[in-house]
Coordinates of C-alpha atoms and ligand atoms in Angstrom, one line a residue:
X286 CA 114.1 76.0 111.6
X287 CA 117.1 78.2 111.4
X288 CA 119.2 78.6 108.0
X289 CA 121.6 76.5 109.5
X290 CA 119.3 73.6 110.5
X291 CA 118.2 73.7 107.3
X292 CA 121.7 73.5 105.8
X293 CA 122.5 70.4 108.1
X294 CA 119.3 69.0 107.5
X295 CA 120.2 68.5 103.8
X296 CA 123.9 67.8 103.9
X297 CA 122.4 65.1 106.5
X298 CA 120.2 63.8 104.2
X299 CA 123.5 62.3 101.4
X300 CA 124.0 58.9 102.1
X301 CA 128.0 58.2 101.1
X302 CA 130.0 54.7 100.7
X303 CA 132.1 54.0 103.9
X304 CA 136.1 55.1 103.2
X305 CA 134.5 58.2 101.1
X306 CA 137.2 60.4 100.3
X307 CA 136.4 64.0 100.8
X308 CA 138.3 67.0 99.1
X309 CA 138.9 70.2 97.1
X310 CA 141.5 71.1 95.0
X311 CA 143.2 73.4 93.2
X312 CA 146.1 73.9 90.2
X313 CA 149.6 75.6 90.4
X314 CA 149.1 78.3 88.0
X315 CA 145.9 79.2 89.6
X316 CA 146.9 79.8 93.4
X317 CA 150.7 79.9 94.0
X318 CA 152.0 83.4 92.5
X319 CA 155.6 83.2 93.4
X320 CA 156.4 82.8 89.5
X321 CA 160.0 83.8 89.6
X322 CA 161.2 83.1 92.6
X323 CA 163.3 80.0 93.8
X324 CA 164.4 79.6 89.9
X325 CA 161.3 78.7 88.8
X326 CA 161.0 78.9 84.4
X327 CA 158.0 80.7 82.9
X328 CA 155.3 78.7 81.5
X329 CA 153.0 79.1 79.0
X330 CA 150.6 80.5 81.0
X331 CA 152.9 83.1 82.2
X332 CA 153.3 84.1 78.2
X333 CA 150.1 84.2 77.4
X334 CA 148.9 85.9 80.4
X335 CA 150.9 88.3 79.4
X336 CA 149.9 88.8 76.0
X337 CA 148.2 91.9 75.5
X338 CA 144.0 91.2 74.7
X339 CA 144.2 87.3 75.9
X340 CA 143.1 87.3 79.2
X341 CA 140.3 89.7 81.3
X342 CA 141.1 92.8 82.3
X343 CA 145.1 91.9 81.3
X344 CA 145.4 89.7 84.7
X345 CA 147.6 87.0 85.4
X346 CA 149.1 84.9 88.1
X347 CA 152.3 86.8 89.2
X348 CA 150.6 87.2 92.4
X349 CA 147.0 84.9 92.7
X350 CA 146.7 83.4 96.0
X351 CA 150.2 83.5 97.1
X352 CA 149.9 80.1 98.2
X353 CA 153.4 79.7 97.9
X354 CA 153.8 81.5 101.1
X355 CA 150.8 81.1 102.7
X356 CA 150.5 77.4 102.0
X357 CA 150.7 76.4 105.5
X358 CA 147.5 78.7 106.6
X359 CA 146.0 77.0 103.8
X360 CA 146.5 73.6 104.9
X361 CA 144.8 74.8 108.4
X362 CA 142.2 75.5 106.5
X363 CA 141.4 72.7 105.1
X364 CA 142.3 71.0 107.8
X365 CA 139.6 72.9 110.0
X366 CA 136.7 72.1 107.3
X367 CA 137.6 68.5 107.7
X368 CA 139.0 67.6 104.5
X369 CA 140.6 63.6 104.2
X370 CA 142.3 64.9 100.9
X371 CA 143.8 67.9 98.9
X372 CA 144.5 67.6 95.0
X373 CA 147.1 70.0 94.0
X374 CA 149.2 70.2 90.9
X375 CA 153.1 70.7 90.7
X376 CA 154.6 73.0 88.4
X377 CA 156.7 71.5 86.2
X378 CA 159.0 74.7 85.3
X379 CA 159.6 75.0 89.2
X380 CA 161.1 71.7 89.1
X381 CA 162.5 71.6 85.6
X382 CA 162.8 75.4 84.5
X383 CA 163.7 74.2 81.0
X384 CA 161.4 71.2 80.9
X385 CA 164.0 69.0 80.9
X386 CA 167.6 68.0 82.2
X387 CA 168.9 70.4 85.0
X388 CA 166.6 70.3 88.5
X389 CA 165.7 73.1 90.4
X390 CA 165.7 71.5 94.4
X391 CA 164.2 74.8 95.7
X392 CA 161.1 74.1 93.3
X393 CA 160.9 70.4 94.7
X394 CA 161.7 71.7 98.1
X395 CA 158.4 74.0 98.0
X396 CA 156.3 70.9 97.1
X397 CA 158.2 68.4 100.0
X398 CA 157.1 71.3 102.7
X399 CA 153.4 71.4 100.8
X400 CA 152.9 67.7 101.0
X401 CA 154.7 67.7 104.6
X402 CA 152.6 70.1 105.6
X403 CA 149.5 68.0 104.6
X404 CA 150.3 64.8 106.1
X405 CA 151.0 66.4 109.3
X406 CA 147.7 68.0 109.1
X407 CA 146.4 64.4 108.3
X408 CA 145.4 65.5 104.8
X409 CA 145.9 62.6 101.9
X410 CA 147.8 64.7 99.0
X411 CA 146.7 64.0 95.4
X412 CA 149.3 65.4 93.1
X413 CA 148.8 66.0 89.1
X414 CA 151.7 66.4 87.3
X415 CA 150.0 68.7 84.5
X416 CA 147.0 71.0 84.9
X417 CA 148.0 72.9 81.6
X418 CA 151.5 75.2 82.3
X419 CA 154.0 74.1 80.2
X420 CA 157.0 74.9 80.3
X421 CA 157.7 77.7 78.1
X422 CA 161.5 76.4 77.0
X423 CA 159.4 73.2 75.7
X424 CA 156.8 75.3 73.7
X425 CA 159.7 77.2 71.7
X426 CA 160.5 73.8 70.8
X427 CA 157.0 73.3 69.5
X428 CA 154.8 72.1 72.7
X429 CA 152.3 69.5 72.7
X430 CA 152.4 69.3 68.5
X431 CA 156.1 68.1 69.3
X432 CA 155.9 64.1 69.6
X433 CA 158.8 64.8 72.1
X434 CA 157.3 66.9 74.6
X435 CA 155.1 63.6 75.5
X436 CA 159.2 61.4 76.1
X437 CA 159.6 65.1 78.5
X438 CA 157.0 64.5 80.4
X439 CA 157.5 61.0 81.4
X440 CA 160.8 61.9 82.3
X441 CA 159.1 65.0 84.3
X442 CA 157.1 62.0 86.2
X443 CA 160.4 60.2 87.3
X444 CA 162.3 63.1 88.2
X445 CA 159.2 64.1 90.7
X446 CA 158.7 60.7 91.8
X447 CA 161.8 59.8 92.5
X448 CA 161.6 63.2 94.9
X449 CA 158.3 63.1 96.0
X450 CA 157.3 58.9 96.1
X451 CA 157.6 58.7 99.5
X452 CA 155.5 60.8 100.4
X453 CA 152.4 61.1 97.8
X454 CA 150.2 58.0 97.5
X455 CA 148.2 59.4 94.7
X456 CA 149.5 60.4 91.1
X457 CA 147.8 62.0 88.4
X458 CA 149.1 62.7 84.8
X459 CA 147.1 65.0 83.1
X460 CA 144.6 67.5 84.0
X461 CA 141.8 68.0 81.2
X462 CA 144.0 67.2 78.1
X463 CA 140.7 68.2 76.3
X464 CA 141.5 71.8 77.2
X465 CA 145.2 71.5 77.3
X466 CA 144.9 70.4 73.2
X467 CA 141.4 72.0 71.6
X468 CA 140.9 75.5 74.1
X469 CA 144.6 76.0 73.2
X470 CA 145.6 75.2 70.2
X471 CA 141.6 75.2 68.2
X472 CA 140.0 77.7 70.4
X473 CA 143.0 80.2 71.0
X474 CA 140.9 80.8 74.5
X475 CA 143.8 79.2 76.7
X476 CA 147.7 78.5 76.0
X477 CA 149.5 78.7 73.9
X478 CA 146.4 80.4 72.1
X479 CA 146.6 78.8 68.6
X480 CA 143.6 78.2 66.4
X481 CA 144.6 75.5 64.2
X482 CA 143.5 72.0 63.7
X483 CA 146.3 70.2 62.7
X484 CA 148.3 71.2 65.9
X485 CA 144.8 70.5 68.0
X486 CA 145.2 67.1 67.3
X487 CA 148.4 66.4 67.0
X488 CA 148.4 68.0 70.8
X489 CA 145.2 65.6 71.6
X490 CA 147.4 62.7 70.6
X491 CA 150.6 63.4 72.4
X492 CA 149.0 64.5 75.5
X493 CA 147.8 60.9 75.6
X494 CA 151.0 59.9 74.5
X495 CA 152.7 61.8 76.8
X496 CA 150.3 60.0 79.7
X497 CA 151.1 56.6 78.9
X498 CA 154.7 57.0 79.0
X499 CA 154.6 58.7 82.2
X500 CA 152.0 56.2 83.5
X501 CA 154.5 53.3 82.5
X502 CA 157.8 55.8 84.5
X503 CA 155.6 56.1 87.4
X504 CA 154.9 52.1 87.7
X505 CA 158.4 51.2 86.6
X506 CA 159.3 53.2 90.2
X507 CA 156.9 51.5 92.0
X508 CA 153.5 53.8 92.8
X509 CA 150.3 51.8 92.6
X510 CA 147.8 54.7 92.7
X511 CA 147.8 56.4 89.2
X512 CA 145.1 58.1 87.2
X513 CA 144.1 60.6 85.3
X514 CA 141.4 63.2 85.1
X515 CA 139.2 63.9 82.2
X516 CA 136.7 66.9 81.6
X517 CA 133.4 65.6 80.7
X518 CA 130.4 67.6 78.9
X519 CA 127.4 65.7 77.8
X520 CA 126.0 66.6 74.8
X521 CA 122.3 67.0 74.1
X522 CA 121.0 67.6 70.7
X523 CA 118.5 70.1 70.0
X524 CA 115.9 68.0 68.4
X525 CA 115.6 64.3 67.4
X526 CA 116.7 65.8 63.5
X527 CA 120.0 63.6 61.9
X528 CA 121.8 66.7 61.7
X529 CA 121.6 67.7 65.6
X530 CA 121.9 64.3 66.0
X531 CA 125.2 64.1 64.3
X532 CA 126.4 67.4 65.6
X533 CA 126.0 66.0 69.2
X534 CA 127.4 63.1 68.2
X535 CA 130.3 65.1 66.6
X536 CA 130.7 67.2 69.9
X537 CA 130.8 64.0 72.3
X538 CA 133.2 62.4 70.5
X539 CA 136.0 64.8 71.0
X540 CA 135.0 66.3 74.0
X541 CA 134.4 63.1 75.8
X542 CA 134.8 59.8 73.8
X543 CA 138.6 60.8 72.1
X544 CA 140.3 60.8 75.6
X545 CA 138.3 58.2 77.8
X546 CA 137.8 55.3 75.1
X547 CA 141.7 54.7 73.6
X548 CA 143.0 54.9 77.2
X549 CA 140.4 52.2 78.6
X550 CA 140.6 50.5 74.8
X551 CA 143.6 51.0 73.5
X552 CA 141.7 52.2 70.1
X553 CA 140.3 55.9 69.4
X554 CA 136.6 56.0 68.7
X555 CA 136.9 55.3 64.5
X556 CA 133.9 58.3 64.0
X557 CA 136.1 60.5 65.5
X558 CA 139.7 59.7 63.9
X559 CA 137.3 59.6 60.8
X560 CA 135.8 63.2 61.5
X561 CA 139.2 64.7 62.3
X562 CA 140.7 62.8 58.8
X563 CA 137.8 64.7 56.9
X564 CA 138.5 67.9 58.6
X565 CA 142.2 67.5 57.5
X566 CA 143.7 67.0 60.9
X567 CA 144.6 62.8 61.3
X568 CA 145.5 62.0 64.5
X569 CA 148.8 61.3 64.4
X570 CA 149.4 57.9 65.5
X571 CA 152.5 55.8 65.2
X572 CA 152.9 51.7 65.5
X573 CA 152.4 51.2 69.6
X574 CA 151.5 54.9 70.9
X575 CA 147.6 53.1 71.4
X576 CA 149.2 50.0 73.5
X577 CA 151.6 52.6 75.5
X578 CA 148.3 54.7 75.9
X579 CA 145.9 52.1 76.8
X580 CA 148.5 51.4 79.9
X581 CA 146.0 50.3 82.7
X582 CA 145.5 53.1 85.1
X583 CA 143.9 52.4 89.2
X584 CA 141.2 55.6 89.0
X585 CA 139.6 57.7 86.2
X586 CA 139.3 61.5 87.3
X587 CA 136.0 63.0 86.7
X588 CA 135.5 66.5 86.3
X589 CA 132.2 67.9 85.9
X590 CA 130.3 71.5 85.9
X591 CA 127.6 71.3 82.8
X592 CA 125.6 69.9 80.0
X593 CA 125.4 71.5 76.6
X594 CA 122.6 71.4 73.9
X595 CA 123.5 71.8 70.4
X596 CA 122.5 71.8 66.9
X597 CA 123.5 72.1 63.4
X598 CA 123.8 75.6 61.5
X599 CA 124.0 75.4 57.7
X600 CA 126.6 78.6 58.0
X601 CA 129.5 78.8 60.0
X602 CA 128.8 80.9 63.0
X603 CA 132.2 82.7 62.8
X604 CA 133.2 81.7 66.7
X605 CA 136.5 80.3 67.0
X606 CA 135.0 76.6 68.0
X607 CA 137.1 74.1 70.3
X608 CA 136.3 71.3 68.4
X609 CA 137.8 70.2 64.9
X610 CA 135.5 70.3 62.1
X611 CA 132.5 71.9 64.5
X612 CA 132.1 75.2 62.6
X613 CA 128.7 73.8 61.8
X614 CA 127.4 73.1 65.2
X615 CA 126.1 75.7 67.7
X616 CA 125.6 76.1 71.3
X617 CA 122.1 76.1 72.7
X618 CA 121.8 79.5 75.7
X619 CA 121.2 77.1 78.7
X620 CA 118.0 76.8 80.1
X621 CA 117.2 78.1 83.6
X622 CA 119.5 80.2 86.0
X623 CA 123.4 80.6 84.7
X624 CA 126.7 80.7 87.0
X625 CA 128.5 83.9 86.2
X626 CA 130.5 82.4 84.1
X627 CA 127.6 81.6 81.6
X628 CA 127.3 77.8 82.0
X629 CA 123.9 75.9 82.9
X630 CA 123.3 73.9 86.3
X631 CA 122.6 70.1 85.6
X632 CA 123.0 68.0 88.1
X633 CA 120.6 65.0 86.7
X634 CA 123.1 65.0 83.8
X635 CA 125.8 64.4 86.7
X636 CA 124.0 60.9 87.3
X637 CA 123.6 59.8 83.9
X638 CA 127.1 60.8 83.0
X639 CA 129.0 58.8 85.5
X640 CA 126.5 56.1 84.4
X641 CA 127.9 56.5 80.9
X642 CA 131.1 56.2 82.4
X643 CA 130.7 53.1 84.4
X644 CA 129.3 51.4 80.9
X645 CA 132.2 52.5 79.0
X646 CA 135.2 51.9 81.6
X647 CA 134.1 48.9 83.6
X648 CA 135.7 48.2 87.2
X649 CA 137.5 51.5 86.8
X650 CA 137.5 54.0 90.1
X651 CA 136.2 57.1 90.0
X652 CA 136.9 60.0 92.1
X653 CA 135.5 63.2 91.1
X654 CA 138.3 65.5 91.0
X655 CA 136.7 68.7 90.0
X656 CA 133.0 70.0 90.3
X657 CA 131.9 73.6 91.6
X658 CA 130.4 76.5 90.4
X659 CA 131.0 80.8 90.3
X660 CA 129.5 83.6 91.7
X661 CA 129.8 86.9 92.7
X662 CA 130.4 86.7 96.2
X663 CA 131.2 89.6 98.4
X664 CA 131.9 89.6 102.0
X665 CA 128.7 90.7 104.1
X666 CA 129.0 93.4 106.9
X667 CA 128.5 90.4 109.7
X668 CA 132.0 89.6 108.1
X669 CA 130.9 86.6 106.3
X670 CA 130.7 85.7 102.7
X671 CA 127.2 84.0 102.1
X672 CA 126.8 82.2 98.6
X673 CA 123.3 80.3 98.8
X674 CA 123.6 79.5 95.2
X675 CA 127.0 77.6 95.4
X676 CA 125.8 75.9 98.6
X677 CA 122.4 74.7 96.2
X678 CA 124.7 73.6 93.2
X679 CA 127.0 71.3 95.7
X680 CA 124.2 69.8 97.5
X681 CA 122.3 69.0 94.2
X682 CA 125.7 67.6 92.9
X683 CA 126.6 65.6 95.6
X684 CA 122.7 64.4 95.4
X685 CA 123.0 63.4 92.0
X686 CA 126.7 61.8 92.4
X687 CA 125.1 59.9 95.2
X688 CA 122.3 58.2 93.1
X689 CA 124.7 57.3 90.7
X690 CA 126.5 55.5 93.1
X691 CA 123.7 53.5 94.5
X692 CA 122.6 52.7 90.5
X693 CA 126.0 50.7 91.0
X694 CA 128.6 54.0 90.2
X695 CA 131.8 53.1 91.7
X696 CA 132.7 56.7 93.0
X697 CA 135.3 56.4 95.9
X698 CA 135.8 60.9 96.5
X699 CA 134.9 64.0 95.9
X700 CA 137.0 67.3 95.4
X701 CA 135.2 70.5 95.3
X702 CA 136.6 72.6 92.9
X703 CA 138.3 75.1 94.2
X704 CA 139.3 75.5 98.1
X705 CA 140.1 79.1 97.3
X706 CA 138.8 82.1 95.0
X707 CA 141.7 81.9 91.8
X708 CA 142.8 82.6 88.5
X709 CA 140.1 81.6 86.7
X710 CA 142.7 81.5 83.7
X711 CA 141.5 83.5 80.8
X712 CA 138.8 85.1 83.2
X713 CA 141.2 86.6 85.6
X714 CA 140.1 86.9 89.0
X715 CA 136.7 87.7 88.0
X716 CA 135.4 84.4 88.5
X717 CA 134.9 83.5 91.9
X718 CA 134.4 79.5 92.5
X719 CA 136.2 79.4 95.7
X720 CA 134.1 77.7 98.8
X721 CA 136.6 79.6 100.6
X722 CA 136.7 83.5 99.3
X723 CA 140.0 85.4 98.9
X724 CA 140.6 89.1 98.8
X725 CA 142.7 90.2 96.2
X726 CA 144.1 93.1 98.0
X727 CA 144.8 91.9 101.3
X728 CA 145.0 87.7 100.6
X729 CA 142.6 87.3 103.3
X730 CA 140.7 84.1 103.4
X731 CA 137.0 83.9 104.8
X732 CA 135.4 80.3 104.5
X733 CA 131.9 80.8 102.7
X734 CA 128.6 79.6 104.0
X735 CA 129.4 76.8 101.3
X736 CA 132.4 76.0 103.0
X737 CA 130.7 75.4 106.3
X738 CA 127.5 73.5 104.5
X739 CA 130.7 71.1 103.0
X740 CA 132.5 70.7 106.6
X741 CA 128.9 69.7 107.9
X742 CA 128.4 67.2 104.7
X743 CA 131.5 65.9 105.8
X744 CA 131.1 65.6 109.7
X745 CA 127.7 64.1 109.0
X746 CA 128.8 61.6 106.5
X747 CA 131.4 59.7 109.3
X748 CA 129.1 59.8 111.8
X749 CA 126.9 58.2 109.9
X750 CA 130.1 55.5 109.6
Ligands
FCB1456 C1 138.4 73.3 84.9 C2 139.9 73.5 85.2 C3 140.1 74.3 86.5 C4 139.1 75.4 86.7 C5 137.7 74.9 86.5 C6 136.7 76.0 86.7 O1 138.3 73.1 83.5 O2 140.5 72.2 85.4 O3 141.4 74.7 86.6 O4 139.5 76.4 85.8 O5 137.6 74.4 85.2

């Protein structure tokens, strides 16, 4: 058997639902360069990026992918791997350079001859409205910690409906508001870089806030496909001791429970509004922000790359931590080969998470809007770019997804995270989880042999229809 029998062999082997949706995706910040052209506003991104120290090697996204150009040999692209779908996100200073008020119509015009491009190409367009650049005008005003950013944004969803609706089936609010509030406003490691708790979760609760109003806008106008996607990281405690125990507990909680549970309950977990109370950060909740949260969305987005092990330290272990309250907790080395950007490979804790999920949001959708992995690909002298490690981690993934499914997971897609090589934010280009590599220097694209093992996954899976 040849390497490539062997590659359509296994992508043969995945068994999928029929009507499977089959993707990749990619963020605004991360691909389209372009930042001040057409009137566009900086971001928050485009500060911090800037900011001397906060980001490798000093890079940014003035340039990335230029995808605002080169959008429509993108779209070939994915058109040639056989994608049914393309998640993208909009940036919301092209369209409202100062977050609010006057519209900029060469920012929407970009996205209209995006999605255009798409359909034509026969490619379903997922849109989020946020993955994580605010607008910088709305920052100065005091960002996410400002109750009123979350009444911007849902009037951020209408102006972009009301341009793009006719065109875009699928809406998404927020991408990972568990990065958006704790890497950026606990960690420092992202935008706006603050590391303090009490604007962590007031963030945490006005992102929510913020995608409840703009859930209720986008229904108000009429679109019957909204979700959101989440981040999820399963935590495993070290040992079986109460005090790993409770640090994995404390981990979950606002890494996975405090954004899933109030929007499928309408009520925050009480450990973890009782954690972040002890830690001197309430969340602050007003009468009705739980019902406007807990508005019913169609789909959960799932994003997934790794598990974490952790335990309890009895001193502090002086890292800036993303979680509120978790200087007392510590992350376990993972076990077994590491992605370069440091993180573990476990796909059985794929299957049990969207289990977990299933339990705690019943009858809810799930596409999986995000899942990949990085490494240091280089292109080979045959010209090609051959990454047998990220070709592994998406068969294994797409294994494990698949068992969840049959154990009764109602999983309807799959977006591979990312069609191209980006800007890994804070890790700058260094980070390569493209299945389709870029070079930096001439924007060349050459689909990996991951790309190709994905197109086969997908050709296999409707002829098995
Ligand atoms: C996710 C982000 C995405 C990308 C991947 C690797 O947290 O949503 O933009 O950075 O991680």
């Amino acid at each position: 058997m040849t390497s490539t029998d062997v590659r359509e062999d296994r992508a043969a082997g995945l068994v999928f639902p029929p009507g499977f949706a089959f993707g990749a995706a990619t963020a605004a910040y991360q691909i389209e360069g372009a930042v001040d052209v057409d009137g566009r506003g900086p971001s928050i991104w485009d500060t911090f990026s800037h900011t001397p120290g906060k980001t490798h090697l000093g890079h940014t996204g003035d340039v990335a992918c230029e995808h605002y150009v080169r959008y429509p040999q993108d779209v070939a692209l994915m058109k040639d791997l056989g994608l049914d779908a393309y998640r993208f996100s909009v940036s919301w200073s092209r369209i409202l350079p100062e977050g609010t008020g006057r519209i900029e119509q060469r920012g929407v015009d970009f996205y209209r001859r995006l999605v255009d491009e798409l359909l034509e190409a026969g490619i379903d367009p997922w849109l989020t409205l946020y993955h994580w650049d605010l607008p910088q005008a709305l920052q100065d005003k005091g960002g996410w910690t400002d109750r009123d950013t979350a009444y911007r944004f849902a009037e951020y969803a209408g102006v972009l409906y009301d341009a793009l609706g006719d065109r875009v089936p699928h809406w998404s609010t927020l991408n990972e508001p568990m990065c958006s509030s704790l890497l950026g406003h606990m960690a420092g490691q992202h935008a706006p870089g603050h590391t303090d708790p009490v604007e962590a979760s007031r963030a945490v609760h006005h992102l929510l806030l913020g995608h409840g109003l703009a859930i209720q806008t986008l229904r108000d106008k009429g679109a019957d496909h909204l979700g959101i996607t989440l981040n999820f990281t399963p935590m495993k405690a070290a040992t079986d001791s109460a005090a790993d125990l409770d640090a994995a507990r404390r981990l979950d909680g606002q890494q996975n429970r405090m954004f899933l549970v109030p929007i499928v309950t309408g009520e925050y977990p009480a450990d973890v509004a009782e954690d972040l109370t002890a830690a001197g950060a309430p969340l602050p909740i007003e009468d009705g922000d739980l019902e406007i949260i807990s508005t019913p969305v169609d789909w959960l987005g799932v994003n997934y790359y790794f598990q974490s092990t952790v335990r309890a330290v009895s001193e502090p272990t002086g890292k800036q931590t993303a979680f509120i309250g978790g200087e007392l907790v510590a992350d376990l080395e993972p076990e077994g080969p590491t992605t370069t950007m440091g993180w573990g490979i476990n796909p059985e804790a794929f299957t049990e998470l969207l289990t977990w999920i299933s339990g705690v949001a019943p009858g809810l959708p799930m596409f999986i809007t995000e899942n990949g992995s990085a490494w240091p690909d280089q292109v080979s002298a045959d010209g090609q770019v051959h990454d047998p490690e990220r070709v592994d981690y998406l068969l294994r993934h797409l294994a494990a997804m698949t068992e969840a499914i049959e154990a009764g997971a109602d999983v309807r897609g799959y977006f591979a995270w990312s069609l191209l090589d980006n800007y890994e934010w804070a890790r700058g280009y260094d980070q390569r989880f493209g299945i389709v590599h870029v070079d930096y220097d001439t924007q060349v694209r050459t689909p990996k042999d991951s790309a190709r093992t994905y197109a086969d996954v997908i050709r296999a899976a409707k002829d098995g229809v």
